[in-house]
């Protein structure tokens, strides 16, 4: 529970001088995400602790090594939450890992992604410089939006030190409706609902059933329940928690695919086990099909595919078009000229 | 290289019709400034392409000639971001004014960058949808400009800024290359370039197409007008509403000078004797709205409000908003000129900062009216002055600078939504350390190594800050009076 920013910066400076690559790590609960990095470890786990949390401001600032569990407990005590529901892969999963991997949970399509809630950050760039961007206020257009750029960059542009996040009040009431639906109809139904002001804040199609979570004031949830129909799912909190933390049976065995698609894309011609959420915009697939086939099918539908598993050398993330890759390399160069921060974790060229 | 203007025009004429190239001084005049008219400059020429291929060619030619390019949407910007470069091309996107596609299933619209913000919502109303970010300038400003400034609006407390409501951009680089940034899905592989382009003030690329997210129109909307006998109490009530777990669709505040000006102008029915009013809009399903309105009322009962009025009828609601949305022009009638500031502060600092602004107003002997997005802590102090009186503009700018520095001091920022442009370059030196500014320059260079896109805007050169620092040391005794110091 200390601020060890200076120590971390010094280590990065030394590594940059010696051109030693560093694998930036919290508690390594996300080791199976992204490509493997062969290098010395830079642990930020000790750089932990909530720095500032005032519920009235709807903002929390914490060090990157702070366990998500600690942050969520503090928020919970004030009736607030991280609305983007980052997955927690272990009890020690850190804030830094959640921001760097940029993953969001079931509420994402309705409330926004991690990056939508990031207000500011303090980082160490690849030169070992401690820099601060954004802030603790809701609106801020001074300078380029480096805080959001860091989100989902897998630590390849900077070592996250502190992060400020917008938080939201928890809904007063919440319940889940379930109904049998074939997948095509479920996809259509999700789109119908998205175009109307229903208080839906999570949706999921799994094993022939459509799950809809309703949230808001008790009256609103009650009315929507009556009008939408379906069975009320008992113990629904656990269901969404398992979906959020990748603990449903279909996530048990890696590798599997995360497909990010235009929400209205039809069912794709790929055999396997499917789970659809985010109103159709995020789909999970377990398949025997070739990597190239999956990627091509998803790209043709306007989306991209990420392979989740511990496959060291594989291309995990969807390949970038040459012009975009070139721009990524220039950006990497702008932040980390010695190429020492998590080299190769995102793409071999970065 | 300093190419002749003649050569440049010849090169552009190869693919642009004559009427798409403006070069006469008279024709250039309307482009000399944006919404911040204290800064004026004629460009070398104006190019008005109408196809993406033409924009690419303009960029390639300018790259070849090493001529700066400044993009311009509707020119409503308030920080001189679209101020022309004397030796550069002003690239107007006014002809890109078509809505290309509305996808009701996906709840998205694909539009050209010159499309007016309000036109999007108007086009999708028949489908029960709307585009959420609604700057007060929405009848005029362009979606391309909104992306470049990451504009907000009255409803961004609940619905977010432009960056939260855009899925995909087509962007042309300084070298004329067309990039697709973002996608029709909710995320894309690699770095979040989509976020980086938002608020980049035309420094990283030219936006030539925007895919926006559309939201379902809420079932019910109610506005509460709440009056207070002190500005501090109003500021306190803002925090109380949020602390009660309510996120209103909009939460706006006006102080007495603003109330009186708006009432004179729009006859909105505001209580002109109030020290401050809040407009609190609640939207959602009928039941949701009813229960939230009741809760907000409950909070306000304990907050010393002198009046709480609920607008149920749509016409009453429109009237209340009309006063707010016309507040800038209304205040414009009070004084020959006004200067609109744009800092954001933590909400808890509202009472204190509003008090200090009134102290500064006395110190500089210039009236200040406040109309702002209180829920987000985004202040818009309007400094009233008369440019005709010698020294008043300079005093207004100094007062403005002090207000922004106050915002930084309480943990806020020098700009919430209007951007840095040319206007706030000096305050950037206050908010950021040299290493941070150097990092911004490195990002810029990654996109535009030759620095041809909107040069001199948004991020100050380090020597400027160094000189400014030296100026502060000399306690306002300017070391180099010949240097420009806006
Ligand atoms: C009365 C009034 C009220 C306002 N209210 C608000 C408000 O409530 N909220 C708010 O956020 N702003 C507000 N503004 C500011 C302004 O309207 C916004 O900043 C708006 O987004 C600017 O859009 P524009 O099309 O006029 O852009 P311009 O002024 O033409 O340009 C602004 C910047 O964007 C760049 N740019 C423009 N188009 C492109 C493009 N296609 N590609 C790349 N760069 C581009 C320009 O180079 C420049 O740097 C207000 C302004 C006025 C005059």
mmCIF file of N, CA and C in Angstrom, chain B residues 19-124:
data_model
loop_
_atom_site.group_PDB
_atom_site.id
_atom_site.type_symbol
_atom_site.label_atom_id
_atom_site.label_comp_id
_atom_site.label_asym_id
_atom_site.label_seq_id
_atom_site.Cartn_x
_atom_site.Cartn_y
_atom_site.Cartn_z
ATOM 1 N N UNK B 19 -14.731 26.761 -58.750
ATOM 2 C CA UNK B 19 -15.506 27.353 -57.645
ATOM 3 C C UNK B 19 -15.169 26.700 -56.310
ATOM 4 N N UNK B 20 -14.411 25.608 -56.333
ATOM 5 C CA UNK B 20 -14.030 24.947 -55.081
ATOM 6 C C UNK B 20 -12.699 25.475 -54.542
ATOM 7 N N UNK B 21 -12.134 26.477 -55.249
ATOM 8 C CA UNK B 21 -10.881 27.082 -54.775
ATOM 9 C C UNK B 21 -11.116 28.582 -54.620
ATOM 10 N N UNK B 22 -11.010 29.067 -53.404
ATOM 11 C CA UNK B 22 -11.204 30.500 -53.169
ATOM 12 C C UNK B 22 -9.842 31.124 -52.919
ATOM 13 N N UNK B 23 -9.600 32.245 -53.624
ATOM 14 C CA UNK B 23 -8.291 32.870 -53.466
ATOM 15 C C UNK B 23 -8.372 34.387 -53.332
ATOM 16 N N UNK B 24 -9.495 34.991 -53.745
ATOM 17 C CA UNK B 24 -9.620 36.454 -53.615
ATOM 18 C C UNK B 24 -9.773 36.833 -52.156
ATOM 19 N N UNK B 25 -9.195 37.942 -51.815
ATOM 20 C CA UNK B 25 -9.275 38.363 -50.426
ATOM 21 C C UNK B 25 -10.715 38.445 -49.938
ATOM 22 N N UNK B 26 -11.572 38.952 -50.784
ATOM 23 C CA UNK B 26 -12.979 39.105 -50.410
ATOM 24 C C UNK B 26 -13.618 37.746 -50.108
ATOM 25 N N UNK B 27 -13.267 36.761 -50.927
ATOM 26 C CA UNK B 27 -13.826 35.417 -50.742
ATOM 27 C C UNK B 27 -13.226 34.729 -49.513
ATOM 28 N N UNK B 28 -12.002 35.117 -49.162
ATOM 29 C CA UNK B 28 -11.338 34.479 -48.017
ATOM 30 C C UNK B 28 -11.832 35.052 -46.690
ATOM 31 N N UNK B 29 -12.320 36.286 -46.740
ATOM 32 C CA UNK B 29 -12.677 37.020 -45.524
ATOM 33 C C UNK B 29 -13.567 36.224 -44.557
ATOM 34 N N UNK B 30 -14.640 35.565 -45.060
ATOM 35 C CA UNK B 30 -15.518 34.839 -44.114
ATOM 36 C C UNK B 30 -14.798 33.721 -43.352
ATOM 37 N N UNK B 31 -13.629 33.353 -43.810
ATOM 38 C CA UNK B 31 -12.919 32.230 -43.177
ATOM 39 C C UNK B 31 -11.826 32.692 -42.224
ATOM 40 N N UNK B 32 -11.728 33.993 -42.010
ATOM 41 C CA UNK B 32 -10.572 34.501 -41.270
ATOM 42 C C UNK B 32 -10.608 34.130 -39.783
ATOM 43 N N UNK B 33 -11.786 33.770 -39.260
ATOM 44 C CA UNK B 33 -11.828 33.376 -37.855
ATOM 45 C C UNK B 33 -12.922 32.344 -37.636
ATOM 46 N N UNK B 34 -12.909 31.698 -36.461
ATOM 47 C CA UNK B 34 -14.034 30.837 -36.100
ATOM 48 C C UNK B 34 -14.906 31.605 -35.105
ATOM 49 N N UNK B 35 -15.512 30.921 -34.145
ATOM 50 C CA UNK B 35 -16.401 31.591 -33.205
ATOM 51 C C UNK B 35 -15.679 32.493 -32.209
ATOM 52 N N UNK B 36 -14.361 32.420 -32.183
ATOM 53 C CA UNK B 36 -13.591 33.298 -31.289
ATOM 54 C C UNK B 36 -12.919 34.349 -32.159
ATOM 55 N N UNK B 37 -13.625 35.487 -32.323
ATOM 56 C CA UNK B 37 -13.204 36.425 -33.359
ATOM 57 C C UNK B 37 -12.053 37.332 -32.913
ATOM 58 N N UNK B 38 -11.574 37.132 -31.671
ATOM 59 C CA UNK B 38 -10.418 37.917 -31.247
ATOM 60 C C UNK B 38 -9.173 37.514 -32.043
ATOM 61 N N UNK B 39 -9.213 36.331 -32.639
ATOM 62 C CA UNK B 39 -8.091 35.865 -33.455
ATOM 63 C C UNK B 39 -8.525 35.859 -34.917
ATOM 64 N N UNK B 40 -7.771 36.560 -35.751
ATOM 65 C CA UNK B 40 -8.122 36.633 -37.174
ATOM 66 C C UNK B 40 -6.887 36.448 -38.037
ATOM 67 N N UNK B 41 -7.064 35.740 -39.145
ATOM 68 C CA UNK B 41 -5.942 35.520 -40.058
ATOM 69 C C UNK B 41 -6.512 35.049 -41.400
ATOM 70 N N UNK B 42 -6.074 35.630 -42.492
ATOM 71 C CA UNK B 42 -6.515 35.126 -43.791
ATOM 72 C C UNK B 42 -5.630 33.953 -44.201
ATOM 73 N N UNK B 43 -6.226 32.908 -44.770
ATOM 74 C CA UNK B 43 -5.406 31.789 -45.263
ATOM 75 C C UNK B 43 -4.806 32.146 -46.622
ATOM 76 N N UNK B 44 -3.902 31.302 -47.047
ATOM 77 C CA UNK B 44 -3.354 31.444 -48.404
ATOM 78 C C UNK B 44 -4.497 31.273 -49.397
ATOM 79 N N UNK B 45 -5.257 30.217 -49.194
ATOM 80 C CA UNK B 45 -6.460 30.001 -49.996
ATOM 81 C C UNK B 45 -7.375 29.010 -49.284
ATOM 82 N N UNK B 46 -8.620 28.934 -49.797
ATOM 83 C CA UNK B 46 -9.589 27.993 -49.237
ATOM 84 C C UNK B 46 -9.882 26.927 -50.282
ATOM 85 N N UNK B 47 -9.844 25.654 -49.874
ATOM 86 C CA UNK B 47 -10.242 24.571 -50.772
ATOM 87 C C UNK B 47 -11.520 23.946 -50.234
ATOM 88 N N UNK B 48 -12.476 23.708 -51.133
ATOM 89 C CA UNK B 48 -13.751 23.121 -50.722
ATOM 90 C C UNK B 48 -14.048 21.858 -51.522
ATOM 91 N N UNK B 49 -13.334 20.780 -51.231
ATOM 92 C CA UNK B 49 -13.575 19.543 -51.972
ATOM 93 C C UNK B 49 -14.944 18.974 -51.618
ATOM 94 N N UNK B 50 -15.443 18.059 -52.452
ATOM 95 C CA UNK B 50 -16.712 17.420 -52.088
ATOM 96 C C UNK B 50 -16.674 15.909 -52.147
ATOM 97 N N UNK B 51 -15.542 15.329 -52.495
ATOM 98 C CA UNK B 51 -15.433 13.872 -52.409
ATOM 99 C C UNK B 51 -14.210 13.512 -51.563
ATOM 100 N N UNK B 52 -14.251 12.295 -51.048
ATOM 101 C CA UNK B 52 -13.131 11.824 -50.230
ATOM 102 C C UNK B 52 -11.859 11.797 -51.071
ATOM 103 N N UNK B 53 -11.999 11.363 -52.332
ATOM 104 C CA UNK B 53 -10.826 11.302 -53.205
ATOM 105 C C UNK B 53 -10.225 12.693 -53.386
ATOM 106 N N UNK B 54 -11.078 13.709 -53.493
ATOM 107 C CA UNK B 54 -10.558 15.073 -53.636
ATOM 108 C C UNK B 54 -9.811 15.525 -52.376
ATOM 109 N N UNK B 55 -10.344 15.161 -51.217
ATOM 110 C CA UNK B 55 -9.643 15.535 -49.978
ATOM 111 C C UNK B 55 -8.267 14.868 -49.970
ATOM 112 N N UNK B 56 -8.242 13.603 -50.374
ATOM 113 C CA UNK B 56 -6.950 12.898 -50.412
ATOM 114 C C UNK B 56 -5.975 13.619 -51.328
ATOM 115 N N UNK B 57 -6.490 14.060 -52.467
ATOM 116 C CA UNK B 57 -5.599 14.742 -53.412
ATOM 117 C C UNK B 57 -5.130 16.086 -52.869
ATOM 118 N N UNK B 58 -6.031 16.815 -52.225
ATOM 119 C CA UNK B 58 -5.625 18.085 -51.611
ATOM 120 C C UNK B 58 -4.489 17.826 -50.626
ATOM 121 N N UNK B 59 -4.666 16.771 -49.807
ATOM 122 C CA UNK B 59 -3.650 16.484 -48.795
ATOM 123 C C UNK B 59 -2.322 16.101 -49.448
ATOM 124 N N UNK B 60 -2.408 15.317 -50.512
ATOM 125 C CA UNK B 60 -1.165 14.903 -51.180
ATOM 126 C C UNK B 60 -0.435 16.099 -51.771
ATOM 127 N N UNK B 61 -1.205 16.985 -52.406
ATOM 128 C CA UNK B 61 -0.584 18.178 -52.999
ATOM 129 C C UNK B 61 0.047 19.042 -51.903
ATOM 130 N N UNK B 62 -0.706 19.237 -50.821
ATOM 131 C CA UNK B 62 -0.176 20.090 -49.748
ATOM 132 C C UNK B 62 1.061 19.446 -49.123
ATOM 133 N N UNK B 63 1.042 18.128 -49.055
ATOM 134 C CA UNK B 63 2.209 17.433 -48.526
ATOM 135 C C UNK B 63 3.400 17.627 -49.453
ATOM 136 N N UNK B 64 3.125 17.499 -50.715
ATOM 137 C CA UNK B 64 4.191 17.662 -51.705
ATOM 138 C C UNK B 64 4.776 19.085 -51.652
ATOM 139 N N UNK B 65 3.889 20.078 -51.515
ATOM 140 C CA UNK B 65 4.335 21.468 -51.438
ATOM 141 C C UNK B 65 4.755 21.856 -50.023
ATOM 142 N N UNK B 66 4.554 20.938 -49.060
ATOM 143 C CA UNK B 66 4.840 21.235 -47.638
ATOM 144 C C UNK B 66 4.080 22.476 -47.164
ATOM 145 N N UNK B 67 2.790 22.470 -47.483
ATOM 146 C CA UNK B 67 1.932 23.591 -47.104
ATOM 147 C C UNK B 67 1.005 23.137 -45.973
ATOM 148 N N UNK B 68 0.874 23.918 -44.902
ATOM 149 C CA UNK B 68 -0.024 23.545 -43.805
ATOM 150 C C UNK B 68 -1.486 23.475 -44.239
ATOM 151 N N UNK B 69 -2.240 22.614 -43.547
ATOM 152 C CA UNK B 69 -3.674 22.470 -43.826
ATOM 153 C C UNK B 69 -4.445 22.632 -42.520
ATOM 154 N N UNK B 70 -5.438 23.499 -42.546
ATOM 155 C CA UNK B 70 -6.311 23.677 -41.386
ATOM 156 C C UNK B 70 -7.716 23.263 -41.798
ATOM 157 N N UNK B 71 -8.277 22.264 -41.104
ATOM 158 C CA UNK B 71 -9.636 21.822 -41.418
ATOM 159 C C UNK B 71 -10.633 22.782 -40.788
ATOM 160 N N UNK B 72 -11.765 22.917 -41.449
ATOM 161 C CA UNK B 72 -12.822 23.759 -40.909
ATOM 162 C C UNK B 72 -14.175 23.100 -41.149
ATOM 163 N N UNK B 73 -14.942 22.988 -40.076
ATOM 164 C CA UNK B 73 -16.306 22.493 -40.211
ATOM 165 C C UNK B 73 -17.218 23.680 -40.393
ATOM 166 N N UNK B 74 -17.986 24.002 -39.355
ATOM 167 C CA UNK B 74 -18.913 25.123 -39.442
ATOM 168 C C UNK B 74 -18.312 26.415 -38.897
ATOM 169 N N UNK B 75 -17.130 26.329 -38.332
ATOM 170 C CA UNK B 75 -16.491 27.535 -37.801
ATOM 171 C C UNK B 75 -17.151 28.093 -36.552
ATOM 172 N N UNK B 76 -17.787 27.243 -35.754
ATOM 173 C CA UNK B 76 -18.389 27.719 -34.497
ATOM 174 C C UNK B 76 -17.470 27.499 -33.305
ATOM 175 N N UNK B 77 -16.294 26.941 -33.546
ATOM 176 C CA UNK B 77 -15.361 26.653 -32.455
ATOM 177 C C UNK B 77 -15.080 27.906 -31.632
ATOM 178 N N UNK B 78 -14.792 27.716 -30.348
ATOM 179 C CA UNK B 78 -14.623 28.870 -29.459
ATOM 180 C C UNK B 78 -13.202 28.999 -28.923
ATOM 181 N N UNK B 79 -12.232 28.358 -29.583
ATOM 182 C CA UNK B 79 -10.860 28.483 -29.106
ATOM 183 C C UNK B 79 -9.882 28.794 -30.238
ATOM 184 N N UNK B 80 -10.425 29.229 -31.374
ATOM 185 C CA UNK B 80 -9.593 29.565 -32.545
ATOM 186 C C UNK B 80 -8.862 28.347 -33.097
ATOM 187 N N UNK B 81 -9.481 27.160 -32.930
ATOM 188 C CA UNK B 81 -8.906 25.940 -33.482
ATOM 189 C C UNK B 81 -8.897 25.951 -35.001
ATOM 190 N N UNK B 82 -9.892 26.593 -35.591
ATOM 191 C CA UNK B 82 -9.983 26.630 -37.059
ATOM 192 C C UNK B 82 -9.408 27.929 -37.617
ATOM 193 N N UNK B 83 -8.642 28.645 -36.798
ATOM 194 C CA UNK B 83 -7.981 29.859 -37.283
ATOM 195 C C UNK B 83 -7.056 29.482 -38.441
ATOM 196 N N UNK B 84 -7.184 30.145 -39.596
ATOM 197 C CA UNK B 84 -6.342 29.779 -40.741
ATOM 198 C C UNK B 84 -4.851 30.026 -40.478
ATOM 199 N N UNK B 85 -4.048 29.387 -41.296
ATOM 200 C CA UNK B 85 -2.593 29.607 -41.277
ATOM 201 C C UNK B 85 -2.278 30.527 -42.449
ATOM 202 N N UNK B 86 -1.491 31.542 -42.194
ATOM 203 C CA UNK B 86 -1.269 32.553 -43.246
ATOM 204 C C UNK B 86 -0.630 31.940 -44.493
ATOM 205 N N UNK B 87 0.150 30.886 -44.311
ATOM 206 C CA UNK B 87 0.793 30.289 -45.464
ATOM 207 C C UNK B 87 0.169 28.966 -45.840
ATOM 208 N N UNK B 88 -1.079 28.717 -45.390
ATOM 209 C CA UNK B 88 -1.646 27.389 -45.579
ATOM 210 C C UNK B 88 -3.012 27.390 -46.235
ATOM 211 N N UNK B 89 -3.464 26.173 -46.515
ATOM 212 C CA UNK B 89 -4.773 25.964 -47.111
ATOM 213 C C UNK B 89 -5.790 25.776 -46.003
ATOM 214 N N UNK B 90 -6.905 26.474 -46.122
ATOM 215 C CA UNK B 90 -8.015 26.210 -45.222
ATOM 216 C C UNK B 90 -8.911 25.208 -45.938
ATOM 217 N N UNK B 91 -9.062 24.026 -45.329
ATOM 218 C CA UNK B 91 -9.819 22.949 -45.969
ATOM 219 C C UNK B 91 -11.226 22.948 -45.385
ATOM 220 N N UNK B 92 -12.181 23.443 -46.159
ATOM 221 C CA UNK B 92 -13.557 23.499 -45.669
ATOM 222 C C UNK B 92 -14.273 22.198 -45.990
ATOM 223 N N UNK B 93 -14.949 21.642 -44.985
ATOM 224 C CA UNK B 93 -15.680 20.395 -45.205
ATOM 225 C C UNK B 93 -17.180 20.652 -45.358
ATOM 226 N N UNK B 94 -17.506 21.916 -45.657
ATOM 227 C CA UNK B 94 -18.912 22.320 -45.714
ATOM 228 C C UNK B 94 -19.715 21.520 -46.744
ATOM 229 N N UNK B 95 -19.054 21.071 -47.796
ATOM 230 C CA UNK B 95 -19.818 20.358 -48.843
ATOM 231 C C UNK B 95 -20.096 18.899 -48.485
ATOM 232 N N UNK B 96 -19.472 18.434 -47.427
ATOM 233 C CA UNK B 96 -19.731 17.048 -46.993
ATOM 234 C C UNK B 96 -20.948 17.048 -46.063
ATOM 235 N N UNK B 97 -22.110 17.298 -46.639
ATOM 236 C CA UNK B 97 -23.267 17.544 -45.781
ATOM 237 C C UNK B 97 -24.360 16.495 -45.917
ATOM 238 N N UNK B 98 -23.985 15.268 -46.297
ATOM 239 C CA UNK B 98 -25.017 14.248 -46.494
ATOM 240 C C UNK B 98 -25.002 13.173 -45.405
ATOM 241 N N UNK B 99 -26.222 12.774 -45.037
ATOM 242 C CA UNK B 99 -26.365 11.605 -44.166
ATOM 243 C C UNK B 99 -26.362 10.402 -45.095
ATOM 244 N N UNK B 100 -25.404 9.523 -44.958
ATOM 245 C CA UNK B 100 -25.193 8.472 -45.948
ATOM 246 C C UNK B 100 -26.067 7.256 -45.699
ATOM 247 N N UNK B 101 -26.315 6.971 -44.419
ATOM 248 C CA UNK B 101 -27.015 5.727 -44.119
ATOM 249 C C UNK B 101 -27.540 5.760 -42.689
ATOM 250 N N UNK B 102 -28.765 5.287 -42.519
ATOM 251 C CA UNK B 102 -29.292 5.132 -41.162
ATOM 252 C C UNK B 102 -29.617 3.654 -40.994
ATOM 253 N N UNK B 103 -29.012 3.011 -40.009
ATOM 254 C CA UNK B 103 -29.235 1.585 -39.786
ATOM 255 C C UNK B 103 -30.035 1.417 -38.489
ATOM 256 N N UNK B 104 -31.329 1.199 -38.665
ATOM 257 C CA UNK B 104 -32.219 1.164 -37.501
ATOM 258 C C UNK B 104 -31.948 -0.074 -36.641
ATOM 259 N N UNK B 105 -31.630 -1.184 -37.288
ATOM 260 C CA UNK B 105 -31.310 -2.409 -36.563
ATOM 261 C C UNK B 105 -30.098 -2.224 -35.653
ATOM 262 N N UNK B 106 -29.060 -1.640 -36.239
ATOM 263 C CA UNK B 106 -27.815 -1.483 -35.487
ATOM 264 C C UNK B 106 -27.852 -0.245 -34.596
ATOM 265 N N UNK B 107 -28.850 0.647 -34.799
ATOM 266 C CA UNK B 107 -28.906 1.931 -34.092
ATOM 267 C C UNK B 107 -27.650 2.760 -34.377
ATOM 268 N N UNK B 108 -27.352 2.933 -35.660
ATOM 269 C CA UNK B 108 -26.208 3.759 -36.051
ATOM 270 C C UNK B 108 -26.582 4.609 -37.268
ATOM 271 N N UNK B 109 -25.839 5.683 -37.466
ATOM 272 C CA UNK B 109 -25.975 6.477 -38.683
ATOM 273 C C UNK B 109 -24.582 6.789 -39.197
ATOM 274 N N UNK B 110 -24.439 6.712 -40.523
ATOM 275 C CA UNK B 110 -23.156 7.012 -41.144
ATOM 276 C C UNK B 110 -23.328 8.361 -41.827
ATOM 277 N N UNK B 111 -22.528 9.331 -41.433
ATOM 278 C CA UNK B 111 -22.741 10.679 -41.952
ATOM 279 C C UNK B 111 -21.430 11.308 -42.402
ATOM 280 N N UNK B 112 -21.560 12.309 -43.283
ATOM 281 C CA UNK B 112 -20.376 13.057 -43.693
ATOM 282 C C UNK B 112 -20.044 14.098 -42.618
ATOM 283 N N UNK B 113 -18.796 14.550 -42.584
ATOM 284 C CA UNK B 113 -18.357 15.379 -41.451
ATOM 285 C C UNK B 113 -19.011 16.758 -41.390
ATOM 286 N N UNK B 114 -19.513 17.248 -42.536
ATOM 287 C CA UNK B 114 -20.100 18.584 -42.525
ATOM 288 C C UNK B 114 -21.556 18.603 -42.099
ATOM 289 N N UNK B 115 -22.128 17.437 -41.823
ATOM 290 C CA UNK B 115 -23.525 17.372 -41.396
ATOM 291 C C UNK B 115 -23.670 18.080 -40.058
ATOM 292 N N UNK B 116 -24.720 18.882 -39.930
ATOM 293 C CA UNK B 116 -24.935 19.604 -38.679
ATOM 294 C C UNK B 116 -25.377 18.639 -37.591
ATOM 295 N N UNK B 117 -24.922 18.883 -36.403
ATOM 296 C CA UNK B 117 -25.239 18.019 -35.263
ATOM 297 C C UNK B 117 -26.738 17.757 -35.154
ATOM 298 N N UNK B 118 -27.543 18.816 -35.174
ATOM 299 C CA UNK B 118 -28.987 18.645 -34.963
ATOM 300 C C UNK B 118 -29.639 17.865 -36.103
ATOM 301 N N UNK B 119 -29.062 17.988 -37.314
ATOM 302 C CA UNK B 119 -29.663 17.322 -38.473
ATOM 303 C C UNK B 119 -29.701 15.812 -38.276
ATOM 304 N N UNK B 120 -28.764 15.267 -37.517
ATOM 305 C CA UNK B 120 -28.745 13.821 -37.308
ATOM 306 C C UNK B 120 -29.961 13.408 -36.486
ATOM 307 N N UNK B 121 -30.152 14.074 -35.358
ATOM 308 C CA UNK B 121 -31.302 13.725 -34.520
ATOM 309 C C UNK B 121 -32.612 13.931 -35.277
ATOM 310 N N UNK B 122 -32.675 15.003 -36.049
ATOM 311 C CA UNK B 122 -33.906 15.252 -36.812
ATOM 312 C C UNK B 122 -34.174 14.142 -37.817
ATOM 313 N N UNK B 123 -33.101 13.630 -38.423
ATOM 314 C CA UNK B 123 -33.292 12.591 -39.442
ATOM 315 C C UNK B 123 -33.711 11.257 -38.842
ATOM 316 N N UNK B 124 -33.392 11.022 -37.579
ATOM 317 C CA UNK B 124 -33.685 9.689 -37.026
ATOM 318 C C UNK B 124 -34.890 9.677 -36.077
#
